mmCIF file of C-alpha atoms and ligand atoms in Angstrom:
data_model
loop_
_atom_site.group_PDB
_atom_site.id
_atom_site.type_symbol
_atom_site.label_atom_id
_atom_site.label_comp_id
_atom_site.label_asym_id
_atom_site.label_seq_id
_atom_site.Cartn_x
_atom_site.Cartn_y
_atom_site.Cartn_z
ATOM 1 C CA MET A 1 -53.195 -28.534 45.372
ATOM 2 C CA THR A 2 -52.011 -31.659 43.450
ATOM 3 C CA MET A 3 -49.614 -30.992 40.821
ATOM 4 C CA LEU A 4 -52.499 -31.804 38.375
ATOM 5 C CA LYS A 5 -54.782 -28.999 39.486
ATOM 6 C CA ALA A 6 -51.707 -26.676 39.637
ATOM 7 C CA ILE A 7 -51.343 -27.637 35.484
ATOM 8 C CA LYS A 8 -55.010 -27.085 35.371
ATOM 9 C CA ASN A 9 -55.204 -23.701 37.265
ATOM 10 C CA TRP A 10 -52.364 -22.610 35.351
ATOM 11 C CA ILE A 11 -53.740 -23.456 31.839
ATOM 12 C CA GLU A 12 -57.285 -22.173 33.112
ATOM 13 C CA VAL A 13 -55.645 -18.612 33.966
ATOM 14 C CA ARG A 14 -54.365 -18.070 30.286
ATOM 15 C CA ILE A 15 -57.016 -19.225 27.996
ATOM 16 C CA GLY A 16 -60.466 -19.959 30.574
ATOM 17 C CA LEU A 17 -60.814 -23.510 30.258
ATOM 18 C CA ASP A 18 -63.512 -23.997 32.160
ATOM 19 C CA GLU A 19 -65.534 -21.552 29.922
ATOM 20 C CA LEU A 20 -64.422 -23.251 26.708
ATOM 21 C CA VAL A 21 -65.416 -26.681 27.950
ATOM 22 C CA ARG A 22 -68.978 -25.230 28.952
ATOM 23 C CA ASP A 23 -69.548 -23.143 26.045
ATOM 24 C CA GLN A 24 -68.062 -26.302 23.718
ATOM 25 C CA LEU A 25 -69.416 -29.020 25.612
ATOM 26 C CA THR A 26 -71.298 -29.463 28.578
ATOM 27 C CA GLU A 27 -73.800 -26.219 28.187
ATOM 28 C CA TYR A 28 -73.993 -26.975 23.955
ATOM 29 C CA ARG A 29 -77.040 -27.949 22.915
ATOM 30 C CA ILE A 30 -78.177 -29.228 19.528
ATOM 31 C CA PRO A 31 -81.875 -29.658 17.914
ATOM 32 C CA ARG A 32 -83.745 -32.563 19.240
ATOM 33 C CA ASN A 33 -84.767 -34.337 16.206
ATOM 34 C CA ILE A 34 -81.265 -34.310 15.398
ATOM 35 C CA ASN A 35 -81.091 -38.042 13.393
ATOM 36 C CA LEU A 36 -77.566 -40.547 13.136
ATOM 37 C CA PHE A 37 -76.901 -39.426 9.820
ATOM 38 C CA TYR A 38 -75.494 -36.232 11.596
ATOM 39 C CA SER A 39 -72.600 -38.204 13.186
ATOM 40 C CA LEU A 40 -71.222 -38.805 9.800
ATOM 41 C CA GLY A 41 -68.937 -36.024 9.655
ATOM 42 C CA THR A 42 -67.157 -37.277 13.137
ATOM 43 C CA VAL A 43 -67.238 -40.766 11.681
ATOM 44 C CA ALA A 44 -65.039 -38.987 8.254
ATOM 45 C CA ILE A 45 -62.765 -36.942 11.254
ATOM 46 C CA ALA A 46 -62.025 -40.685 12.949
ATOM 47 C CA ALA A 47 -61.481 -42.066 9.733
ATOM 48 C CA PHE A 48 -59.179 -39.596 8.437
ATOM 49 C CA SER A 49 -57.212 -39.676 11.616
ATOM 50 C CA ILE A 50 -56.765 -43.444 11.305
ATOM 51 C CA GLN A 51 -55.107 -42.874 8.055
ATOM 52 C CA VAL A 52 -53.162 -40.363 9.563
ATOM 53 C CA LEU A 53 -51.750 -42.455 12.293
ATOM 54 C CA THR A 54 -51.311 -45.493 10.035
ATOM 55 C CA GLY A 55 -49.868 -43.613 7.394
ATOM 56 C CA ILE A 56 -47.133 -42.213 9.454
ATOM 57 C CA VAL A 57 -46.351 -45.990 10.322
ATOM 58 C CA LEU A 58 -46.072 -47.219 6.873
ATOM 59 C CA LEU A 59 -43.866 -44.205 5.659
ATOM 60 C CA VAL A 60 -41.008 -45.501 8.278
ATOM 61 C CA TYR A 61 -40.730 -48.638 6.337
ATOM 62 C CA TYR A 62 -41.922 -47.836 2.651
ATOM 63 C CA VAL A 63 -39.479 -46.853 0.049
ATOM 64 C CA PRO A 64 -40.744 -43.941 -2.958
ATOM 65 C CA HIS A 65 -38.472 -45.780 -5.864
ATOM 66 C CA PRO A 66 -39.696 -48.139 -8.890
ATOM 67 C CA ASP A 67 -37.188 -50.654 -7.673
ATOM 68 C CA HIS A 68 -37.650 -51.067 -3.921
ATOM 69 C CA ALA A 69 -41.226 -49.925 -3.836
ATOM 70 C CA PHE A 70 -43.283 -53.268 -4.277
ATOM 71 C CA LYS A 71 -40.264 -54.955 -1.842
ATOM 72 C CA SER A 72 -40.732 -52.735 0.509
ATOM 73 C CA VAL A 73 -44.732 -52.821 0.999
ATOM 74 C CA GLN A 74 -43.911 -57.153 0.769
ATOM 75 C CA GLY A 75 -41.723 -56.102 4.043
ATOM 76 C CA ILE A 76 -44.348 -54.717 5.481
ATOM 77 C CA MET A 77 -46.925 -56.898 5.309
ATOM 78 C CA MET A 78 -44.329 -60.198 5.842
ATOM 79 C CA ASP A 79 -41.262 -58.553 8.346
ATOM 80 C CA VAL A 80 -42.662 -55.849 10.171
ATOM 81 C CA PRO A 81 -44.355 -56.964 13.438
ATOM 82 C CA TYR A 82 -48.070 -55.867 13.051
ATOM 83 C CA GLY A 83 -46.983 -54.064 9.463
ATOM 84 C CA TRP A 84 -49.814 -56.310 7.763
ATOM 85 C CA LEU A 85 -52.241 -54.835 10.166
ATOM 86 C CA PHE A 86 -51.579 -50.789 9.617
ATOM 87 C CA ARG A 87 -51.209 -52.102 5.958
ATOM 88 C CA GLN A 88 -54.550 -53.667 5.952
ATOM 89 C CA VAL A 89 -56.499 -50.804 8.283
ATOM 90 C CA HIS A 90 -54.671 -47.849 5.891
ATOM 91 C CA ALA A 91 -55.804 -49.610 2.450
ATOM 92 C CA VAL A 92 -59.704 -50.827 3.755
ATOM 93 C CA GLY A 93 -59.808 -47.419 5.625
ATOM 94 C CA SER A 94 -58.906 -45.386 2.336
ATOM 95 C CA ASN A 95 -62.015 -47.221 0.578
ATOM 96 C CA LEU A 96 -64.385 -46.520 3.864
ATOM 97 C CA LEU A 97 -63.219 -43.211 3.975
ATOM 98 C CA VAL A 98 -64.577 -42.646 0.413
ATOM 99 C CA ILE A 99 -67.512 -44.180 1.229
ATOM 100 C CA VAL A 100 -68.608 -42.382 4.541
ATOM 101 C CA VAL A 101 -67.415 -38.789 3.171
ATOM 102 C CA ALA A 102 -69.642 -39.616 0.446
ATOM 103 C CA LEU A 103 -72.666 -40.650 2.774
ATOM 104 C CA HIS A 104 -72.337 -37.605 4.529
ATOM 105 C CA MET A 105 -72.356 -35.602 1.418
ATOM 106 C CA LEU A 106 -75.574 -37.353 0.403
ATOM 107 C CA SER A 107 -77.274 -36.853 3.829
ATOM 108 C CA VAL A 108 -76.115 -32.969 4.263
ATOM 109 C CA PHE A 109 -78.037 -32.838 0.519
ATOM 110 C CA PHE A 110 -81.385 -34.992 2.008
ATOM 111 C CA MET A 111 -81.387 -32.730 5.107
ATOM 112 C CA LYS A 112 -80.742 -29.656 2.958
ATOM 113 C CA SER A 113 -77.928 -28.744 5.309
ATOM 114 C CA TYR A 114 -76.376 -26.157 2.501
ATOM 115 C CA ALA A 115 -78.966 -23.575 2.538
ATOM 116 C CA LYS A 116 -78.571 -20.412 3.834
ATOM 117 C CA PRO A 117 -76.214 -19.457 5.743
ATOM 118 C CA ARG A 118 -74.354 -22.955 5.085
ATOM 119 C CA GLU A 119 -73.378 -22.433 1.583
ATOM 120 C CA MET A 120 -69.574 -22.003 2.626
ATOM 121 C CA THR A 121 -69.820 -24.879 4.419
ATOM 122 C CA TRP A 122 -70.866 -27.034 1.428
ATOM 123 C CA LEU A 123 -68.287 -25.599 -0.630
ATOM 124 C CA VAL A 124 -65.316 -26.322 1.966
ATOM 125 C CA GLY A 125 -66.747 -30.173 2.262
ATOM 126 C CA PHE A 126 -67.070 -30.347 -1.471
ATOM 127 C CA ALA A 127 -63.146 -29.182 -2.124
ATOM 128 C CA MET A 128 -62.267 -32.107 0.938
ATOM 129 C CA LEU A 129 -64.367 -34.616 -0.928
ATOM 130 C CA LEU A 130 -62.441 -33.628 -3.919
ATOM 131 C CA LEU A 131 -59.287 -33.390 -1.895
ATOM 132 C CA THR A 132 -60.243 -37.156 -0.695
ATOM 133 C CA LEU A 133 -59.966 -38.898 -3.923
ATOM 134 C CA THR A 134 -57.240 -36.994 -4.792
ATOM 135 C CA PHE A 135 -55.448 -39.016 -1.575
ATOM 136 C CA CYS A 136 -57.057 -41.957 -2.662
ATOM 137 C CA LEU A 137 -55.837 -41.572 -6.590
ATOM 138 C CA SER A 138 -52.282 -40.939 -5.395
ATOM 139 C CA GLY A 139 -51.858 -43.531 -2.661
ATOM 140 C CA TYR A 140 -53.158 -46.115 -4.655
ATOM 141 C CA LEU A 141 -49.683 -46.005 -7.157
ATOM 142 C CA LEU A 142 -47.377 -46.251 -4.076
ATOM 143 C CA PRO A 143 -47.375 -50.096 -3.893
ATOM 144 C CA TRP A 144 -45.755 -50.001 -7.318
ATOM 145 C CA SER A 145 -48.040 -53.618 -8.055
ATOM 146 C CA GLN A 146 -49.747 -54.389 -11.558
ATOM 147 C CA LEU A 147 -53.183 -53.650 -9.991
ATOM 148 C CA SER A 148 -51.729 -49.837 -9.104
ATOM 149 C CA TYR A 149 -50.092 -49.468 -12.226
ATOM 150 C CA TRP A 150 -52.523 -50.216 -14.580
ATOM 151 C CA ALA A 151 -55.153 -48.847 -12.731
ATOM 152 C CA THR A 152 -53.056 -45.107 -12.537
ATOM 153 C CA THR A 153 -52.444 -45.225 -16.173
ATOM 154 C CA ILE A 154 -56.415 -45.628 -16.698
ATOM 155 C CA VAL A 155 -57.309 -42.732 -14.262
ATOM 156 C CA THR A 156 -54.481 -40.486 -15.298
ATOM 157 C CA ASN A 157 -55.437 -40.949 -19.140
ATOM 158 C CA MET A 158 -58.910 -39.829 -18.339
ATOM 159 C CA PRO A 159 -57.884 -36.176 -18.784
ATOM 160 C CA THR A 160 -57.036 -36.797 -22.523
ATOM 161 C CA ALA A 161 -60.953 -36.322 -23.569
ATOM 162 C CA PHE A 162 -60.315 -32.859 -23.360
ATOM 163 C CA PRO A 163 -59.176 -31.349 -26.535
ATOM 164 C CA TYR A 164 -56.063 -29.359 -26.892
ATOM 165 C CA ILE A 165 -54.987 -29.668 -23.407
ATOM 166 C CA GLY A 166 -55.698 -32.932 -22.928
ATOM 167 C CA ASP A 167 -52.302 -34.912 -23.638
ATOM 168 C CA TYR A 168 -50.766 -32.101 -21.831
ATOM 169 C CA LEU A 169 -52.470 -32.756 -18.629
ATOM 170 C CA THR A 170 -52.254 -36.664 -18.354
ATOM 171 C CA GLU A 171 -48.686 -35.701 -19.257
ATOM 172 C CA PHE A 172 -48.483 -33.156 -16.024
ATOM 173 C CA GLN A 173 -50.179 -35.425 -13.410
ATOM 174 C CA ARG A 174 -47.398 -37.821 -14.774
ATOM 175 C CA GLY A 175 -44.414 -36.324 -15.040
ATOM 176 C CA SER A 176 -43.588 -38.163 -18.255
ATOM 177 C CA SER A 177 -45.745 -39.712 -21.372
ATOM 178 C CA GLN A 178 -46.104 -42.646 -19.363
ATOM 179 C CA VAL A 179 -46.610 -43.613 -15.831
ATOM 180 C CA SER A 180 -43.247 -43.920 -14.379
ATOM 181 C CA GLY A 181 -40.499 -43.479 -11.735
ATOM 182 C CA ALA A 182 -41.471 -39.190 -11.793
ATOM 183 C CA THR A 183 -45.138 -40.535 -11.249
ATOM 184 C CA LEU A 184 -44.384 -42.222 -8.439
ATOM 185 C CA GLY A 185 -42.263 -39.103 -7.227
ATOM 186 C CA ARG A 186 -44.793 -36.788 -7.387
ATOM 187 C CA PHE A 187 -47.701 -38.790 -6.083
ATOM 188 C CA PHE A 188 -45.715 -39.527 -3.117
ATOM 189 C CA ALA A 189 -45.006 -36.359 -2.158
ATOM 190 C CA LEU A 190 -48.829 -35.457 -3.017
ATOM 191 C CA HIS A 191 -49.993 -38.140 -0.817
ATOM 192 C CA VAL A 192 -47.619 -37.546 2.547
ATOM 193 C CA MET A 193 -47.356 -33.950 2.128
ATOM 194 C CA LEU A 194 -49.517 -31.837 0.394
ATOM 195 C CA LEU A 195 -52.701 -33.183 0.700
ATOM 196 C CA PRO A 196 -52.605 -33.859 4.304
ATOM 197 C CA ALA A 197 -51.278 -30.506 4.798
ATOM 198 C CA LEU A 198 -54.423 -29.005 2.775
ATOM 199 C CA LEU A 199 -56.982 -31.430 3.899
ATOM 200 C CA VAL A 200 -56.298 -30.431 7.698
ATOM 201 C CA MET A 201 -56.350 -26.771 7.251
ATOM 202 C CA LEU A 202 -59.746 -27.146 5.424
ATOM 203 C CA LEU A 203 -61.107 -29.134 7.658
ATOM 204 C CA GLY A 204 -60.294 -26.778 10.558
ATOM 205 C CA ILE A 205 -62.329 -23.974 8.228
ATOM 206 C CA HIS A 206 -65.044 -26.844 8.165
ATOM 207 C CA LEU A 207 -65.526 -27.211 11.691
ATOM 208 C CA PHE A 208 -64.700 -23.199 12.505
ATOM 209 C CA LEU A 209 -68.080 -22.703 10.057
ATOM 210 C CA ILE A 210 -70.149 -25.415 11.265
ATOM 211 C CA ARG A 211 -69.667 -23.924 15.222
ATOM 212 C CA ARG A 212 -69.714 -20.618 14.278
ATOM 213 C CA ILE A 213 -72.945 -21.088 12.323
ATOM 214 C CA GLY A 214 -74.186 -23.768 14.614
ATOM 215 C CA ILE A 215 -75.529 -27.353 13.328
ATOM 216 C CA SER A 216 -78.630 -27.137 10.879
ATOM 217 C CA ARG A 217 -82.182 -28.316 12.501
ATOM 218 C CA PRO A 218 -82.940 -31.476 10.153
ATOM 219 C CA PRO A 219 -86.068 -30.589 8.563
ATOM 220 C CA PHE A 220 -87.688 -33.713 9.484
ATOM 221 C CA GLY A 221 -89.615 -34.626 12.815
ATOM 222 C CA PRO A 222 -90.675 -32.157 15.410
ATOM 223 C CA GLY A 223 -89.824 -28.524 15.146
ATOM 224 C CA GLY A 224 -88.047 -29.627 11.136
ATOM 225 C CA GLN A 225 -90.715 -27.306 9.774
ATOM 226 C CA GLU A 226 -89.552 -23.937 12.140
ATOM 227 C CA ARG A 227 -88.117 -21.419 9.644
ATOM 228 C CA VAL A 228 -85.314 -18.795 10.697
ATOM 229 C CA GLU A 229 -85.021 -15.445 8.916
ATOM 230 C CA TRP A 230 -80.837 -15.132 7.818
ATOM 231 C CA THR A 231 -81.175 -10.914 7.537
ATOM 232 C CA GLN A 232 -78.106 -10.745 9.579
ATOM 233 C CA PHE A 233 -75.576 -13.443 11.102
ATOM 234 C CA HIS A 234 -76.395 -15.039 14.267
ATOM 235 C CA HIS A 235 -75.228 -18.129 15.773
ATOM 236 C CA GLU A 236 -77.971 -20.608 15.455
ATOM 237 C CA SER A 237 -78.825 -21.989 19.452
ATOM 238 C CA TYR A 238 -80.969 -24.600 20.650
ATOM 239 C CA PRO A 239 -81.492 -23.640 24.427
ATOM 240 C CA ASP A 240 -84.056 -26.080 24.856
ATOM 241 C CA GLY A 241 -82.239 -28.953 22.577
ATOM 242 C CA MET A 242 -80.203 -31.915 23.227
ATOM 243 C CA PRO A 243 -77.281 -31.882 25.526
ATOM 244 C CA PHE A 244 -73.970 -32.121 23.009
ATOM 245 C CA TYR A 245 -72.358 -33.898 26.087
ATOM 246 C CA PRO A 246 -72.859 -36.999 26.608
ATOM 247 C CA HIS A 247 -75.916 -37.539 25.270
ATOM 248 C CA TYR A 248 -74.869 -36.877 21.287
ATOM 249 C CA ILE A 249 -71.076 -37.892 22.149
ATOM 250 C CA ALA A 250 -72.266 -40.918 22.776
ATOM 251 C CA LYS A 251 -74.509 -41.570 19.407
ATOM 252 C CA GLU A 252 -71.068 -40.555 17.884
ATOM 253 C CA VAL A 253 -68.822 -42.984 19.716
ATOM 254 C CA PHE A 254 -71.112 -45.848 18.915
ATOM 255 C CA MET A 255 -71.685 -44.768 14.921
ATOM 256 C CA ILE A 256 -67.230 -44.750 15.180
ATOM 257 C CA MET A 257 -67.528 -48.406 17.003
ATOM 258 C CA VAL A 258 -69.672 -49.459 13.779
ATOM 259 C CA TYR A 259 -67.111 -47.795 11.360
ATOM 260 C CA LEU A 260 -64.746 -50.349 13.626
ATOM 261 C CA SER A 261 -66.538 -53.010 13.397
ATOM 262 C CA ALA A 262 -67.241 -52.833 9.538
ATOM 263 C CA MET A 263 -63.614 -52.022 9.121
ATOM 264 C CA PHE A 264 -61.812 -55.193 11.552
ATOM 265 C CA PHE A 265 -64.860 -57.765 9.488
ATOM 266 C CA ILE A 266 -63.530 -56.615 6.104
ATOM 267 C CA ILE A 267 -59.764 -57.130 7.479
ATOM 268 C CA ALA A 268 -61.024 -60.583 8.928
ATOM 269 C CA PHE A 269 -63.370 -62.490 6.696
ATOM 270 C CA LEU A 270 -62.820 -60.003 3.412
ATOM 271 C CA PRO A 271 -59.400 -59.179 3.090
ATOM 272 C CA THR A 272 -59.043 -59.839 -0.686
ATOM 273 C CA LEU A 273 -62.190 -57.149 -1.220
ATOM 274 C CA PHE A 274 -60.725 -54.528 -2.316
ATOM 275 C CA SER A 275 -57.201 -56.157 -3.522
ATOM 276 C CA PRO A 276 -57.551 -58.420 -6.425
ATOM 277 C CA ALA A 277 -54.872 -60.846 -7.390
ATOM 278 C CA ASP A 278 -53.285 -58.263 -9.368
ATOM 279 C CA ALA A 279 -51.910 -56.558 -6.290
ATOM 280 C CA ASN A 280 -49.704 -58.942 -5.494
ATOM 281 C CA ILE A 281 -47.457 -58.680 -8.668
ATOM 282 C CA PRO A 282 -44.949 -55.911 -9.016
ATOM 283 C CA ALA A 283 -45.624 -53.249 -11.985
ATOM 284 C CA ASP A 284 -44.527 -54.025 -15.218
ATOM 285 C CA PRO A 285 -45.047 -51.479 -17.741
ATOM 286 C CA PHE A 286 -44.554 -53.874 -20.919
ATOM 287 C CA LYS A 287 -47.415 -56.689 -19.679
ATOM 288 C CA THR A 288 -50.777 -54.838 -19.509
ATOM 289 C CA PRO A 289 -53.390 -57.112 -17.460
ATOM 290 C CA ALA A 290 -56.521 -58.833 -19.322
ATOM 291 C CA HIS A 291 -59.135 -56.769 -16.864
ATOM 292 C CA ILE A 292 -57.383 -53.263 -16.283
ATOM 293 C CA LYS A 293 -60.101 -50.982 -14.370
ATOM 294 C CA PRO A 294 -59.775 -47.988 -12.064
ATOM 295 C CA GLU A 295 -60.642 -48.349 -8.379
ATOM 296 C CA TRP A 296 -64.445 -48.754 -7.534
ATOM 297 C CA TYR A 297 -65.104 -45.129 -7.042
ATOM 298 C CA PHE A 298 -64.045 -44.419 -10.476
ATOM 299 C CA LEU A 299 -65.529 -47.219 -12.324
ATOM 300 C CA ALA A 300 -69.127 -44.823 -12.909
ATOM 301 C CA PRO A 301 -67.348 -41.823 -14.650
ATOM 302 C CA TYR A 302 -64.740 -44.568 -16.330
ATOM 303 C CA GLN A 303 -67.579 -46.074 -18.413
ATOM 304 C CA MET A 304 -69.402 -43.294 -18.980
ATOM 305 C CA LEU A 305 -66.515 -42.356 -20.939
ATOM 306 C CA ARG A 306 -66.721 -45.335 -22.322
ATOM 307 C CA VAL A 307 -70.301 -45.658 -23.138
ATOM 308 C CA ILE A 308 -70.588 -42.077 -24.751
ATOM 309 C CA PRO A 309 -69.406 -42.114 -28.044
ATOM 310 C CA SER A 310 -67.340 -38.837 -28.322
ATOM 311 C CA LYS A 311 -64.990 -38.728 -25.572
ATOM 312 C CA PHE A 312 -65.263 -34.434 -25.418
ATOM 313 C CA LEU A 313 -68.770 -34.770 -24.750
ATOM 314 C CA GLY A 314 -68.563 -37.535 -22.295
ATOM 315 C CA ILE A 315 -66.014 -35.608 -19.958
ATOM 316 C CA THR A 316 -67.617 -31.768 -20.576
ATOM 317 C CA LEU A 317 -70.789 -33.467 -19.004
ATOM 318 C CA GLN A 318 -68.964 -34.933 -16.055
ATOM 319 C CA MET A 319 -67.482 -31.466 -15.646
ATOM 320 C CA ILE A 320 -71.250 -29.809 -16.188
ATOM 321 C CA ALA A 321 -72.448 -32.381 -13.116
ATOM 322 C CA ILE A 322 -69.249 -31.748 -10.658
ATOM 323 C CA THR A 323 -69.678 -27.587 -11.246
ATOM 324 C CA VAL A 324 -73.350 -27.740 -10.867
ATOM 325 C CA LEU A 325 -73.316 -30.403 -7.459
ATOM 326 C CA PHE A 326 -70.640 -27.593 -5.997
ATOM 327 C CA PHE A 327 -72.443 -24.460 -6.723
ATOM 328 C CA TRP A 328 -75.868 -26.523 -5.856
ATOM 329 C CA PRO A 329 -76.660 -23.986 -2.859
ATOM 330 C CA PHE A 330 -76.670 -20.935 -5.064
ATOM 331 C CA LEU A 331 -79.036 -22.749 -7.577
ATOM 332 C CA ASP A 332 -81.404 -24.364 -5.560
ATOM 333 C CA ARG A 333 -83.465 -21.130 -4.725
ATOM 334 C CA LYS A 334 -86.714 -22.896 -2.986
ATOM 335 C CA GLU A 335 -87.369 -22.511 0.394
ATOM 336 C CA GLU A 336 -88.953 -25.863 1.104
ATOM 337 C CA ARG A 337 -86.137 -27.611 3.371
ATOM 338 C CA ASN A 338 -88.236 -31.308 2.967
ATOM 339 C CA ILE A 339 -87.155 -33.152 0.435
ATOM 340 C CA LEU A 340 -89.816 -35.554 1.081
ATOM 341 C CA LYS A 341 -92.133 -32.674 -0.328
ATOM 342 C CA ARG A 342 -90.191 -31.985 -3.590
ATOM 343 C CA PRO A 343 -90.878 -34.807 -5.364
ATOM 344 C CA VAL A 344 -88.743 -33.331 -9.026
ATOM 345 C CA LEU A 345 -85.803 -33.289 -7.034
ATOM 346 C CA LEU A 346 -86.429 -36.136 -4.891
ATOM 347 C CA GLY A 347 -87.141 -38.344 -8.152
ATOM 348 C CA GLY A 348 -83.133 -36.442 -9.488
ATOM 349 C CA PHE A 349 -81.411 -37.442 -6.417
ATOM 350 C CA ILE A 350 -82.795 -41.139 -6.453
ATOM 351 C CA GLY A 351 -82.105 -40.990 -10.316
ATOM 352 C CA ALA A 352 -78.572 -40.192 -10.102
ATOM 353 C CA LEU A 353 -77.780 -42.259 -7.636
ATOM 354 C CA LEU A 354 -79.338 -45.045 -9.384
ATOM 355 C CA VAL A 355 -77.637 -44.076 -12.788
ATOM 356 C CA TRP A 356 -74.064 -43.646 -10.519
ATOM 357 C CA ILE A 357 -74.576 -47.181 -9.219
ATOM 358 C CA GLY A 358 -75.620 -48.797 -12.528
ATOM 359 C CA LEU A 359 -72.314 -47.271 -14.199
ATOM 360 C CA THR A 360 -70.209 -48.320 -11.296
ATOM 361 C CA ILE A 361 -71.573 -52.135 -11.886
ATOM 362 C CA TRP A 362 -71.549 -52.038 -15.442
ATOM 363 C CA GLY A 363 -67.788 -50.894 -15.478
ATOM 364 C CA ASN A 364 -67.102 -53.497 -13.561
ATOM 365 C CA PHE A 365 -67.124 -56.171 -16.302
HETATM 366 C C1 HEM B 401 -63.391 -35.085 4.966
HETATM 367 C C2 HEM B 401 -64.320 -34.874 4.610
HETATM 368 C C3 HEM B 401 -65.577 -34.225 5.401
HETATM 369 C C4 HEM B 401 -65.145 -34.257 7.326
HETATM 370 C C5 HEM B 401 -64.334 -34.998 7.661
HETATM 371 C C6 HEM B 401 -66.475 -33.255 7.467
HETATM 372 C C7 HEM B 401 -66.762 -33.224 8.809
HETATM 373 C C8 HEM B 401 -68.028 -32.584 9.145
HETATM 374 C C9 HEM B 401 -68.492 -33.007 10.867
HETATM 375 C C10 HEM B 401 -67.666 -33.124 11.767
HETATM 376 C C11 HEM B 401 -69.681 -31.993 10.347
HETATM 377 C C12 HEM B 401 -70.900 -31.780 11.703
HETATM 378 C C13 HEM B 401 -71.557 -32.796 11.707
HETATM 379 C C14 HEM B 401 -72.349 -33.307 10.665
HETATM 380 O O1 HEM B 401 -73.332 -32.974 9.838
HETATM 381 O O2 HEM B 401 -72.072 -34.385 9.993
HETATM 382 C C15 HEM B 401 -70.116 -31.233 9.557
HETATM 383 C C16 HEM B 401 -70.968 -30.781 8.721
HETATM 384 C C17 HEM B 401 -71.740 -30.490 7.275
HETATM 385 N N1 HEM B 401 -70.442 -30.886 6.426
HETATM 386 FE FE1 HEM B 401 -68.873 -31.965 6.141
HETATM 387 N N2 HEM B 401 -67.111 -32.881 6.096
HETATM 388 C C18 HEM B 401 -66.469 -33.472 5.069
HETATM 389 C C19 HEM B 401 -66.782 -33.575 3.677
HETATM 390 C C20 HEM B 401 -68.378 -32.965 3.146
HETATM 391 C C21 HEM B 401 -68.723 -32.823 1.954
HETATM 392 C C22 HEM B 401 -68.248 -33.442 0.991
HETATM 393 C C23 HEM B 401 -69.827 -31.603 2.410
HETATM 394 C C24 HEM B 401 -70.476 -31.295 1.128
HETATM 395 C C25 HEM B 401 -70.111 -31.521 -0.381
HETATM 396 C C26 HEM B 401 -70.164 -31.471 3.668
HETATM 397 C C27 HEM B 401 -70.514 -30.356 3.564
HETATM 398 C C28 HEM B 401 -71.341 -30.539 5.313
HETATM 399 C C29 HEM B 401 -71.777 -29.236 5.704
HETATM 400 C C30 HEM B 401 -72.805 -28.142 4.772
HETATM 401 C C31 HEM B 401 -72.353 -29.371 7.114
HETATM 402 C C32 HEM B 401 -73.217 -28.507 8.088
HETATM 403 C C33 HEM B 401 -74.363 -29.359 8.462
HETATM 404 C C34 HEM B 401 -75.484 -28.785 9.446
HETATM 405 O O3 HEM B 401 -74.856 -27.303 10.032
HETATM 406 O O4 HEM B 401 -76.286 -29.255 9.651
HETATM 407 N N3 HEM B 401 -68.846 -31.685 3.906
HETATM 408 N N4 HEM B 401 -68.980 -32.158 8.289
#
């Protein structure tokens, strides 16, 4: 017996590796009418993993102090071998991660994959979306540039719209009345410790639920209209479905390649897409740039607060929208899973998307 076989046998005896591979990979089957949108969750995992790996490399050289942060990032770009590449992959990747997670959520919404018994999967996913945004917010400040300083000032100022507790919330986030070294310290701790731990934990629960319940059958295409009565728990399986390995895995790898191509295209040909000129100037709390605005994914709520005359009304509407979306699986009581057969919901879905895109474009000016 070769060494490798001996090791495999050692593991096999202890955890039943062959059975695990059979159940989870080679004999695992998924609905035949599954579409490419179902791979967005896996692309999000790949994107998140890239953020973790590149983040660890950046952490070796980054200094979380207002006097050194900007210089340490410049050092990573100029002096560290391939430092510029790791930083660009991390910075561009953070923006693409937001896009992928948002698209995954939209696709889950469109397929109504949140319906019973997958409400918990939705709730955990939604929490992960909020964590992803907090990840980006906290990371944005770390380079301590004019861009990061003032964008953070705007976003952390948004809670002041709440009466009574607003000012306290803003100060709590910042650790002082202004964005300062105290803010950098707590954002750094959030970004490299608390958020990764929380996100990995929630991801574990998300994946457990997906595998335990079984993937949902898309409501479109052959077999899409089949209904299952959920009166007691059972694993939703598809004995005559498409093999997960290698058929579906090949599609997921293809989508990850598309993701990587988009990322390297931006790094090579549009390197300043997500980093305007202010990103190259060190933070100066006494010099407000002419056009300050938050990161693009916060532009819609920011613009909404600017447009609605009452700040309180604006923030209340946003809170209601977030709460409705969070509890959506419990609010949508209709049996029909095909959104194309629900014109009111489809209209609302497209309308909300257009309003979001419109506010984002408007907020740019
Ligand atoms: C970092 C963020 C996220 C990661 C890494 C992730 C990962 C995944 C993966 C790998 C799947 C299985 C395949 C698929 O359907 O794509 C999945 C399914 C699912 N996700 Fe997420 N997800 C994330 C965020 C979200 C969000 C924001 C929501 C919704 C609010 C959500 C709700 C769901 C639901 C309901 C399913 C079950 C789909 C089904 O059974 O058909 N996820 N997720």
